[in-house]
Structure formats: C-alpha cells, structure tokens
C-alpha positions as a LaTeX table, in Angstrom:
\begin{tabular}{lrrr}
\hline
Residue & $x$ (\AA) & $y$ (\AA) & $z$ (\AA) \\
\hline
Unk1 & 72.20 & 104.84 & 101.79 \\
Unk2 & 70.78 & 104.40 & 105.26 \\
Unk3 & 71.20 & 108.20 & 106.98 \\
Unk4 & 72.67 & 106.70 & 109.89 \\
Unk5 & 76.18 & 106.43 & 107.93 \\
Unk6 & 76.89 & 109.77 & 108.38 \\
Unk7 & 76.41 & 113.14 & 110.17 \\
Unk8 & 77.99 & 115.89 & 108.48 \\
Unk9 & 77.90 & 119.66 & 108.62 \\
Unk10 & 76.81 & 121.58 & 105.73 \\
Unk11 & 79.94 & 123.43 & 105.62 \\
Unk12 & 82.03 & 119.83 & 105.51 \\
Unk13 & 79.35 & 118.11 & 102.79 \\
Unk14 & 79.67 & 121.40 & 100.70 \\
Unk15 & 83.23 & 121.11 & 100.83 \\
Unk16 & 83.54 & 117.62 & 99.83 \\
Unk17 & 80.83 & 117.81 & 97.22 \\
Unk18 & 83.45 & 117.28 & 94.37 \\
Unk19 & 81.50 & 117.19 & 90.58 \\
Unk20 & 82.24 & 114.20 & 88.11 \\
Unk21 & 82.29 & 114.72 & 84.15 \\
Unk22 & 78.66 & 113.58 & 83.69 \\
Unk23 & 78.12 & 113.11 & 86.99 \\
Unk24 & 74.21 & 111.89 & 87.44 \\
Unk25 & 72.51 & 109.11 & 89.49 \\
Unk26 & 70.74 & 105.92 & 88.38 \\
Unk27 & 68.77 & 104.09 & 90.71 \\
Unk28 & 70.17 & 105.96 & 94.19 \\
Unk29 & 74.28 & 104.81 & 92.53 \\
Unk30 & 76.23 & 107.84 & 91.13 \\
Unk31 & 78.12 & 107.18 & 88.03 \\
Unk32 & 80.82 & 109.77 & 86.14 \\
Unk33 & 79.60 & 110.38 & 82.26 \\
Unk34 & 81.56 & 107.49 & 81.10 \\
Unk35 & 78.42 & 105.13 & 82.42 \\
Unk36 & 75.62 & 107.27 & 81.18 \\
Unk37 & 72.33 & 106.01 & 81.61 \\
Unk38 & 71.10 & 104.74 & 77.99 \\
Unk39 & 74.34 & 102.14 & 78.82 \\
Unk40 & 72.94 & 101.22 & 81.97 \\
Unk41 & 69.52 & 100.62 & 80.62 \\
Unk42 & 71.10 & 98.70 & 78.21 \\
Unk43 & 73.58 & 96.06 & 80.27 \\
Unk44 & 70.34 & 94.88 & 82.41 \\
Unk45 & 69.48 & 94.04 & 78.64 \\
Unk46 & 72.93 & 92.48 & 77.76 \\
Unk47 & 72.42 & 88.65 & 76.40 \\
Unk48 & 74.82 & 86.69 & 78.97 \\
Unk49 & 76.04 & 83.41 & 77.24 \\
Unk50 & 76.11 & 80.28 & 80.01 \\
Unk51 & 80.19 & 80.16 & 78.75 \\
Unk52 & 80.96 & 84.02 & 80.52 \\
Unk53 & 82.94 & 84.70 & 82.83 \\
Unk54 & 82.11 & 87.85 & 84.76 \\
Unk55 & 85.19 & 89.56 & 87.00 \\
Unk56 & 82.73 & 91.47 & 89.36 \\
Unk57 & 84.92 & 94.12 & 91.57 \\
Unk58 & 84.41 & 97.40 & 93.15 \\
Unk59 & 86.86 & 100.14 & 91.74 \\
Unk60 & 90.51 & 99.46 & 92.45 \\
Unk61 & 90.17 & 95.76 & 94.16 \\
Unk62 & 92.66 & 94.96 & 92.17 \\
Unk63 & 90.39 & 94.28 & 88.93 \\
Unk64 & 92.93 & 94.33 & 86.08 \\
Unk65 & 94.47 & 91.87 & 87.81 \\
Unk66 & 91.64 & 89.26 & 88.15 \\
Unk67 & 91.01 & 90.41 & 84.67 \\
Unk68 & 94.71 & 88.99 & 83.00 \\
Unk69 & 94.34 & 85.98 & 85.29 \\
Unk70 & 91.29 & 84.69 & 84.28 \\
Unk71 & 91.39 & 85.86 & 80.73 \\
Unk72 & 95.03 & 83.57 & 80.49 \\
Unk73 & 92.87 & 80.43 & 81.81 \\
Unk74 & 89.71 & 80.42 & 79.82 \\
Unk75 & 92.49 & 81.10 & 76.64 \\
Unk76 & 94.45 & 78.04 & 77.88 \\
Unk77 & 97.70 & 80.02 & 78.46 \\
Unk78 & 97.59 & 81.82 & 75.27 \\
Unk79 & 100.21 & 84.38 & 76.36 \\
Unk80 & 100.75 & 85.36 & 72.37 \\
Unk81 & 97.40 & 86.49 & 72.17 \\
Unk82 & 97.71 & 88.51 & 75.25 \\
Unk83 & 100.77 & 90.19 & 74.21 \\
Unk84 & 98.75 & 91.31 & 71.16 \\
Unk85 & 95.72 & 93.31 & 72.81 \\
Unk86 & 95.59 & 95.30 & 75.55 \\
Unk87 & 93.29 & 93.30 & 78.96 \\
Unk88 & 90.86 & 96.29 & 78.45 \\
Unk89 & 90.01 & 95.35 & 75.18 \\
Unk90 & 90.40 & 91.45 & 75.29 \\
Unk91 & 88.24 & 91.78 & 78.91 \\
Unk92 & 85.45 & 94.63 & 78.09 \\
Unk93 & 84.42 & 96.83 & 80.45 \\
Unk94 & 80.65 & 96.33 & 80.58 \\
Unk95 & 78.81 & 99.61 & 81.44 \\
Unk96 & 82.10 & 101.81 & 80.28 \\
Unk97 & 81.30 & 104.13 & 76.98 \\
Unk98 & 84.67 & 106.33 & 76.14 \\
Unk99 & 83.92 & 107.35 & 72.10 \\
Unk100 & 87.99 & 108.45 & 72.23 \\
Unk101 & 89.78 & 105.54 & 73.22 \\
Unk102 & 86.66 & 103.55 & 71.15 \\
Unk103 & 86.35 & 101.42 & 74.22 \\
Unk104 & 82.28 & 101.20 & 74.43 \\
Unk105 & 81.96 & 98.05 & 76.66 \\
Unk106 & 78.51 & 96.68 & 75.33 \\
Unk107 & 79.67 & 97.20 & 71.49 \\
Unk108 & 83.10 & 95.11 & 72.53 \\
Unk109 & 81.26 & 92.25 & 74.27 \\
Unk110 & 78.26 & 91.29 & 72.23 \\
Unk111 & 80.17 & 90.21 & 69.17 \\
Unk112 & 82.94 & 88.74 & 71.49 \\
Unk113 & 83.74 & 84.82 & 70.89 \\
Unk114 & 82.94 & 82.39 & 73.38 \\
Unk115 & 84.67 & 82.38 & 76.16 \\
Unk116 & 83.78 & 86.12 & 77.17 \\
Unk117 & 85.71 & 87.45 & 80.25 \\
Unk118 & 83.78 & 90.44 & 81.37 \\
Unk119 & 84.53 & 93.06 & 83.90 \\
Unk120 & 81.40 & 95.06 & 86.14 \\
Unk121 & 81.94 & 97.71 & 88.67 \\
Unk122 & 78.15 & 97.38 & 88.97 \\
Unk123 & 75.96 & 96.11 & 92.29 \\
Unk124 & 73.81 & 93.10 & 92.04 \\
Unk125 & 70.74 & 95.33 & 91.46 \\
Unk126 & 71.95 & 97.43 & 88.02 \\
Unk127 & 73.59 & 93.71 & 86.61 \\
Unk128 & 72.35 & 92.32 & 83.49 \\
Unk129 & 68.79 & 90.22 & 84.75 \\
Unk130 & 70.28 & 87.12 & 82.67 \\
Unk131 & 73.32 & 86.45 & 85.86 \\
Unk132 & 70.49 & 84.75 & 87.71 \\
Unk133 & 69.20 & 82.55 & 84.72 \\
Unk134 & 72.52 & 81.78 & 82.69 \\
Unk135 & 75.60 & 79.30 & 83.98 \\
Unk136 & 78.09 & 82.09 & 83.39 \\
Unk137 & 80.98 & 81.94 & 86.47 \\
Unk138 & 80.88 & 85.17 & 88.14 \\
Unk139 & 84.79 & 86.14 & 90.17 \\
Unk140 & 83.57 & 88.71 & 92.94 \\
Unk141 & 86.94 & 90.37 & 94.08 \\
Unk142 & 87.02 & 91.89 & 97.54 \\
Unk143 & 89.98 & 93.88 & 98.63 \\
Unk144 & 90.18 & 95.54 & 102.13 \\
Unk145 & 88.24 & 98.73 & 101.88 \\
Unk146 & 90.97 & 100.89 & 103.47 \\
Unk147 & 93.73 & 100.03 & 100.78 \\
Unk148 & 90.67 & 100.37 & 98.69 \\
Unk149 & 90.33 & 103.65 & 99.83 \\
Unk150 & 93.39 & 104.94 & 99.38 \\
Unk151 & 94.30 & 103.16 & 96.12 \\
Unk152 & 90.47 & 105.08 & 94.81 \\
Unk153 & 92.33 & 108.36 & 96.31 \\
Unk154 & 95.29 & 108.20 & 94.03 \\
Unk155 & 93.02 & 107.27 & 90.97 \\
Unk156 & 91.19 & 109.97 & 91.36 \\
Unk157 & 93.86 & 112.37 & 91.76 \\
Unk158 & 95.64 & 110.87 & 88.42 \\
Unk159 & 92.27 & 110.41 & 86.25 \\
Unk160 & 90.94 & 112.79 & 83.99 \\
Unk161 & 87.57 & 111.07 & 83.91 \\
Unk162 & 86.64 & 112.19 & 87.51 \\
Unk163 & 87.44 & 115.72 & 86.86 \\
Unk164 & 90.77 & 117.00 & 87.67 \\
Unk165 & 90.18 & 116.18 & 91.34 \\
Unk166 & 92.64 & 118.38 & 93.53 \\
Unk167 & 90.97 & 117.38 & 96.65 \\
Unk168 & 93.11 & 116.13 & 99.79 \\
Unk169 & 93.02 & 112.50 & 101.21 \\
Unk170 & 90.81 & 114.27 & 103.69 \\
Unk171 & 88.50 & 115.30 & 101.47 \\
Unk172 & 88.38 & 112.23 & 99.11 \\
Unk173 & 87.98 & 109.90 & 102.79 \\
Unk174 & 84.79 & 111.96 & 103.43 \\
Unk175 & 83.51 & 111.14 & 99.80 \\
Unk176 & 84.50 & 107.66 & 100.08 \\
Unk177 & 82.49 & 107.36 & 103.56 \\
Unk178 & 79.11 & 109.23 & 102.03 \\
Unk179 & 79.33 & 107.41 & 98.89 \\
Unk180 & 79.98 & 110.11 & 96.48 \\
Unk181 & 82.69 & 108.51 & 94.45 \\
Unk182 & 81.86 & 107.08 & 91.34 \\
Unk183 & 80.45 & 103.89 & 91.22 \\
Unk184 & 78.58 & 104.97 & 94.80 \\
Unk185 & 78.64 & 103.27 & 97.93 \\
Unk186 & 81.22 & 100.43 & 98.31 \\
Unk187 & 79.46 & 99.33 & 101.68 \\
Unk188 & 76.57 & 98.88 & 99.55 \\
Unk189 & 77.70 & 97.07 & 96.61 \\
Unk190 & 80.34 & 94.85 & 98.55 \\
Unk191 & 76.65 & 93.66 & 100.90 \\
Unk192 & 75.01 & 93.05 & 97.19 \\
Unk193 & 77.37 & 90.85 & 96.50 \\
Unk194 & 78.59 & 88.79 & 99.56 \\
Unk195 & 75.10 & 88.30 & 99.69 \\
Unk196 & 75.49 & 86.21 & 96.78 \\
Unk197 & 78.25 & 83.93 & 97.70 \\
Unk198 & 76.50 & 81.01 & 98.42 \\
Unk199 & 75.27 & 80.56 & 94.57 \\
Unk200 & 77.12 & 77.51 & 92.82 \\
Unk201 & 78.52 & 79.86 & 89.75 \\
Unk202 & 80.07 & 82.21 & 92.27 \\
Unk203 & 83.45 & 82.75 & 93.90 \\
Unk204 & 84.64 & 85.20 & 96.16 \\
Unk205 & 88.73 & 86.18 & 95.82 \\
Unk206 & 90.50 & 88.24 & 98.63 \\
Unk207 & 92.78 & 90.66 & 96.92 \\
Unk208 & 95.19 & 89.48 & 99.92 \\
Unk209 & 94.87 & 85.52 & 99.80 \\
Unk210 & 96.02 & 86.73 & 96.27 \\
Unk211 & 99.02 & 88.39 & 97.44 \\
Unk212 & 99.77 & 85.66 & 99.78 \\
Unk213 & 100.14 & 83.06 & 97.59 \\
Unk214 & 99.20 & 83.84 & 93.95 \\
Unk215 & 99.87 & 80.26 & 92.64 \\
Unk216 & 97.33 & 78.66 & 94.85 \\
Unk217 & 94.77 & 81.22 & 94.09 \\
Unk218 & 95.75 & 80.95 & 90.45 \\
Unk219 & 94.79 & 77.09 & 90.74 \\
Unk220 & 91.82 & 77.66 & 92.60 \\
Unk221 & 90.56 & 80.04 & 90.67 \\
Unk222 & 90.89 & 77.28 & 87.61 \\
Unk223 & 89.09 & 74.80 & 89.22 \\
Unk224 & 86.12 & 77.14 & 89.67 \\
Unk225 & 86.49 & 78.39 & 86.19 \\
Unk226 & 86.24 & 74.35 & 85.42 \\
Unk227 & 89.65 & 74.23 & 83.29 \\
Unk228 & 91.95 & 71.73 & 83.32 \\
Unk229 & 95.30 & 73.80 & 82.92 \\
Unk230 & 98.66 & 71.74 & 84.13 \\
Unk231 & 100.74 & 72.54 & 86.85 \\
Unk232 & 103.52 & 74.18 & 85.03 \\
Unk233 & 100.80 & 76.20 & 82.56 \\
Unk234 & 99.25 & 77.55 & 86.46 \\
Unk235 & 102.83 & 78.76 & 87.70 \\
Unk236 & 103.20 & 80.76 & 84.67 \\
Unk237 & 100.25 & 82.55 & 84.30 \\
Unk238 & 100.81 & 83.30 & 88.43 \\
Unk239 & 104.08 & 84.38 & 87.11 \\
Unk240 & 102.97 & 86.47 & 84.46 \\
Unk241 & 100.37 & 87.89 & 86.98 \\
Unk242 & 103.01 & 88.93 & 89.35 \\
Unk243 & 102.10 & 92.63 & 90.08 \\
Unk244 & 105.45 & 94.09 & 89.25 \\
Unk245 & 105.39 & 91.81 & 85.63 \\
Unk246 & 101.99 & 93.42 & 84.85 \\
Unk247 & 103.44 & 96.85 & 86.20 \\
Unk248 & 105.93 & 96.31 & 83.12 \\
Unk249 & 103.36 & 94.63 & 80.51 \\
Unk250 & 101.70 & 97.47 & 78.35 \\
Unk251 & 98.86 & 95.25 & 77.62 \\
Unk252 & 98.42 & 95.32 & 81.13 \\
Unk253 & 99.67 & 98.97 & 82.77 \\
Unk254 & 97.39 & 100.90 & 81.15 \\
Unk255 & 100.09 & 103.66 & 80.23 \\
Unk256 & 98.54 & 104.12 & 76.80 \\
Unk257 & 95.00 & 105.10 & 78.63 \\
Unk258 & 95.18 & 109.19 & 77.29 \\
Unk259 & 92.61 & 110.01 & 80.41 \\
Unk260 & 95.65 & 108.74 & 83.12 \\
Unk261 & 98.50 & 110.79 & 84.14 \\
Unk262 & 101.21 & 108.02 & 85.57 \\
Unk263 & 103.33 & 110.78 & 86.34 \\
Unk264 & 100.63 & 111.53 & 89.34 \\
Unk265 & 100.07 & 107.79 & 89.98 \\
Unk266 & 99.86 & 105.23 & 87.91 \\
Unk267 & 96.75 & 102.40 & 87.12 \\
Unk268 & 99.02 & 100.10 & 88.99 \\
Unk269 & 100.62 & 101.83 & 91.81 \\
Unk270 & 102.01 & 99.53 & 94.64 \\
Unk271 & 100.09 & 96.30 & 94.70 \\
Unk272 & 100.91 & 96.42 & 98.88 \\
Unk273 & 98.77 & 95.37 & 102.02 \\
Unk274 & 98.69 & 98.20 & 104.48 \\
Unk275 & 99.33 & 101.17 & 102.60 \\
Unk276 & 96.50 & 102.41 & 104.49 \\
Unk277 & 98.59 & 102.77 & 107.23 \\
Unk278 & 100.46 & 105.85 & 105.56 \\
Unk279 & 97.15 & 107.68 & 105.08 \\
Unk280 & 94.71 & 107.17 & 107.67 \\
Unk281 & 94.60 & 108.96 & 110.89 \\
Unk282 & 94.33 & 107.83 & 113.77 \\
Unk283 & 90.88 & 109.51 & 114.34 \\
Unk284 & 89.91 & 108.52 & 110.98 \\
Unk285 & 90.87 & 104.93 & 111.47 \\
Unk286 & 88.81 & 105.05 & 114.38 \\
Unk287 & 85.56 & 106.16 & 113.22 \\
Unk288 & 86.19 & 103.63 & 109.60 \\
Unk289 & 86.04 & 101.07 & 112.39 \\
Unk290 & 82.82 & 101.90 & 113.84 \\
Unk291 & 81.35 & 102.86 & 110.67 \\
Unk292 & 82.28 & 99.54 & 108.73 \\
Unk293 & 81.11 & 97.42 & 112.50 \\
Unk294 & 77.96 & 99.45 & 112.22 \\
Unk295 & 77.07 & 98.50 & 108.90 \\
Unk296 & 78.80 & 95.56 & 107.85 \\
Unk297 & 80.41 & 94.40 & 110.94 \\
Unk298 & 77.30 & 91.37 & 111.48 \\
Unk299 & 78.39 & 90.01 & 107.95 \\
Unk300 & 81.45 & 88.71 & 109.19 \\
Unk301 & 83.52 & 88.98 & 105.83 \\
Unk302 & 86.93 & 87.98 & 106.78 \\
Unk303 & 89.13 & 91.06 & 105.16 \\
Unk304 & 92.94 & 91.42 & 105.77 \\
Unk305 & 94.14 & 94.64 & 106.97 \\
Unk306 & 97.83 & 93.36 & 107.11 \\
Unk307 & 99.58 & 90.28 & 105.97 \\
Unk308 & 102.37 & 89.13 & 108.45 \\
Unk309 & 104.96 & 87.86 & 105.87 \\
Unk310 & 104.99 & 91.74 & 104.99 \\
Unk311 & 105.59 & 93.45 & 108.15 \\
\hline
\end{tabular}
C-alpha cells in the first residue's frame, strides 16, 4: 500500500494492531488462518472450466447475495435444490479452508458439476492464472465502501474467525483505512478489479442498483450470465432474493455457521443504504473523503452513498 494512505502515530497503529487466528501475509494481502498459504498457492493452480461463474466481491458487498442469485439462474430456477443445501456449500468459497464445518473451498469446487458458481474475496493478482484464458463469466460486486465499512465492523465483532475482536468502530475504521482487516486493502482490490471491467466475460453489480430495483438487476444479470430464464422465473428468483426472504432462508442466513454469534450481529444484518450515517463521524467522514479522492477519486466509479427512495 502506497505510504501516502496514512500517517499514524505509533501509539494509534499499536493500538489498532488487532491479531487474526493465523494471521500472516501473502504477497503484501493479509489473510486470517482460514486462507493459509498452501490454499493460496493452490487456487492460482485451480483448473477454471469456460462454463464458471465466478461471484468476485470484497468482504461484506453483499456476496451471499450475488451468490443465491446467480446460483438460482445457472440452475434454471431450481428452488428445490436450493432449499436442500446451504449457498455456502452449493457456491464454494474458493481460498476458504475450515476442517470443522468441512467447508475446504478447493476440495468443494474441483469435483463440482458444470455449471460451477464460485465465490473469491481475492484481488486480480492472487486469482487462479486460468480467469484470463478460460470463458468463465466473472460478477464483480461493488458496494459503497462506507456501508462496507461498517457492515466489516459488525462481522468482525460477531465472528470467531477474526479473533474475538472487542475493538470499537474507532478502532476497526483505523484498520479498515491501513488495510489490516482480513482480506487487506479494499482500495486495492476494488482498483484490481474495476480495472478489469472492460473485458467481455465481466460485469460489474452495484450493491445499490441492486437494492433499487432487484428485478431489473436480476434480468440483467441473466443476460450476462447468457440464460434464457422467462419473465415470471426472473421475478421469483428477485423475490426469493429479497434481503429479508434470505434473512429467513437457513440455506441462506448462515445461522448454522458455529464460528458466528447472531446474537452480536448476524451474517445478514440490515441490507440498508446509509447505515454509514449512524457510525461515521463527522471528522471521520471527512478525512474517508479525501482519502478515497486521493486514491481512487480519478477512477470515477460511480458508488451510491444514499438512495433517495430511502430517505
């Protein structure tokens, strides 16, 4: 990360310096222990088939819900089937290993049946090589970094996997702003990938056109995907995908996941635009904007920060 993104005292990077289960760092990204690096050696290795369909999101951008969405089109509305199996096991996580809930993405995936819908918290760099050979369709969904932000906050006060952390939102801001969450740098992945946007087998989703009008993006989404669904089979997988229907779905809520305490917050939390607004100082608010203008501002990605209809 470029040194210019932030100036820090000792005293405040010591303070913030929280400690992941496992924490270590491959190729300048920290990961928790549940991406250790054998796996990611091993998913620049993974064989992508030209059929795949790879959801690629930064940590709570709203993946689980690309996930159920595009899983229910490539399975032609097969709502039975997704009734059956939980999304995190019927969409593998790629560079996830967790021995206890036997979710090891790579082992999941390879044996997988054609079409494969495949989830990545990775960057462009640490992605299997075969994205830039193969046909697969890769999703990139972007979600305004501050609801990002605070959504990340509440995940890692409620998940075991990254520690017990009993930080404050002030504390778990000046993580998010170095870097030093899991995963790493969001300013850095989300440039890896909107740098990509212009390649035929890629779409970027807004978390917010999403919440605007899920039917549209539901049909959109299809086209890209290069299904032919019908109009009624499209309004009721936007249906099903309603955030408060996969709030209530336990192949979707995640409630069973031992390593999350819903009583804290749960997997799905609100689903809003502009939560941010209940965390963020004003003086915090302030220097986002300059640091997000100072890095990313020449980009020009169009992110939401508030939706009208919802005010």
């Amino acid at each position: 990360m470029d040194e210019k993104y932030l100036e820090k005292s000792d005293e405040t990077e010591k303070k913030n310096r929280h400690v992941l289960p496992g924490e270590h760092v491959y190729e300048d990204v920290l990961f928790f222990g549940y991406t250790p690096a054998d796996i990611l050696d091993a998913v620049k290795e993974f064989k992508v088939r030209d059929d795949d369909v790879i959801i690629a999101t930064y940590p709570k951008a709203g993946t689980t819900w690309l996930q159920e969405i595009a899983w229910l089109i490539m399975h032609d509305g097969d709502f039975d089937g997704a009734y059956r199996k939980p999304v995190y096991f019927r969409s593998p996580f790629l560079e996830f290993k967790d021995e206890v809930l036997n979710e090891v993405g790579l082992d999941l995936a390879n044996p997988m049946p054609s079409p494969r819908v495949i989830k990545s918290h990775l960057p462009v760099k640490l992605m299997p090589k075969q994205i830039h050979e193969k046909d697969c369709k890769i999703l990139v969904l972007f979600r305004n970094p501050k609801d990002l932000c605070v959504s990340y906050y509440h995940f890692y006060r409620s998940s075991s996997s990254f520690g017990k952390f009993t930080g404050t939102w002030e504390d778990f801001f000046e993580m998010f702003m170095e870097g030093h969450v899991d995963h790493g740098s969001w300013f850095d992945y989300t440039k890896s990938w909107w740098d990509m946007r212009n390649r035929e087998n890629v779409k970027i989703v807004f978390y917010e056109d999403m919440k605007e009008d899920l039917h549209t993006e539901v049909a959109n989404i299809c086209e890209f995907l290069g299904k032919n669904l019908s109009e009624d089979l499209l309004k009721r997988i936007a249906e099903h995908c309603q955030f408060e229907n996969m709030k209530r779905n336990p192949m979707t809520n995640h409630l069973d996941v031992y390593s999350i305490n819903a009583k804290v917050s749960p997997l799905l939390r609100k689903g809003t635009v502009g939560d941010w607004k209940f965390h963020f100082t004003v003086s915090q608010n302030e220097r986002f904007d300059k640091f997000y203008n100072d890095i990313l501002g020449p980009l020009n990605i169009p992110f939401k920060y508030n939706l009208t209809a919802m005010t």
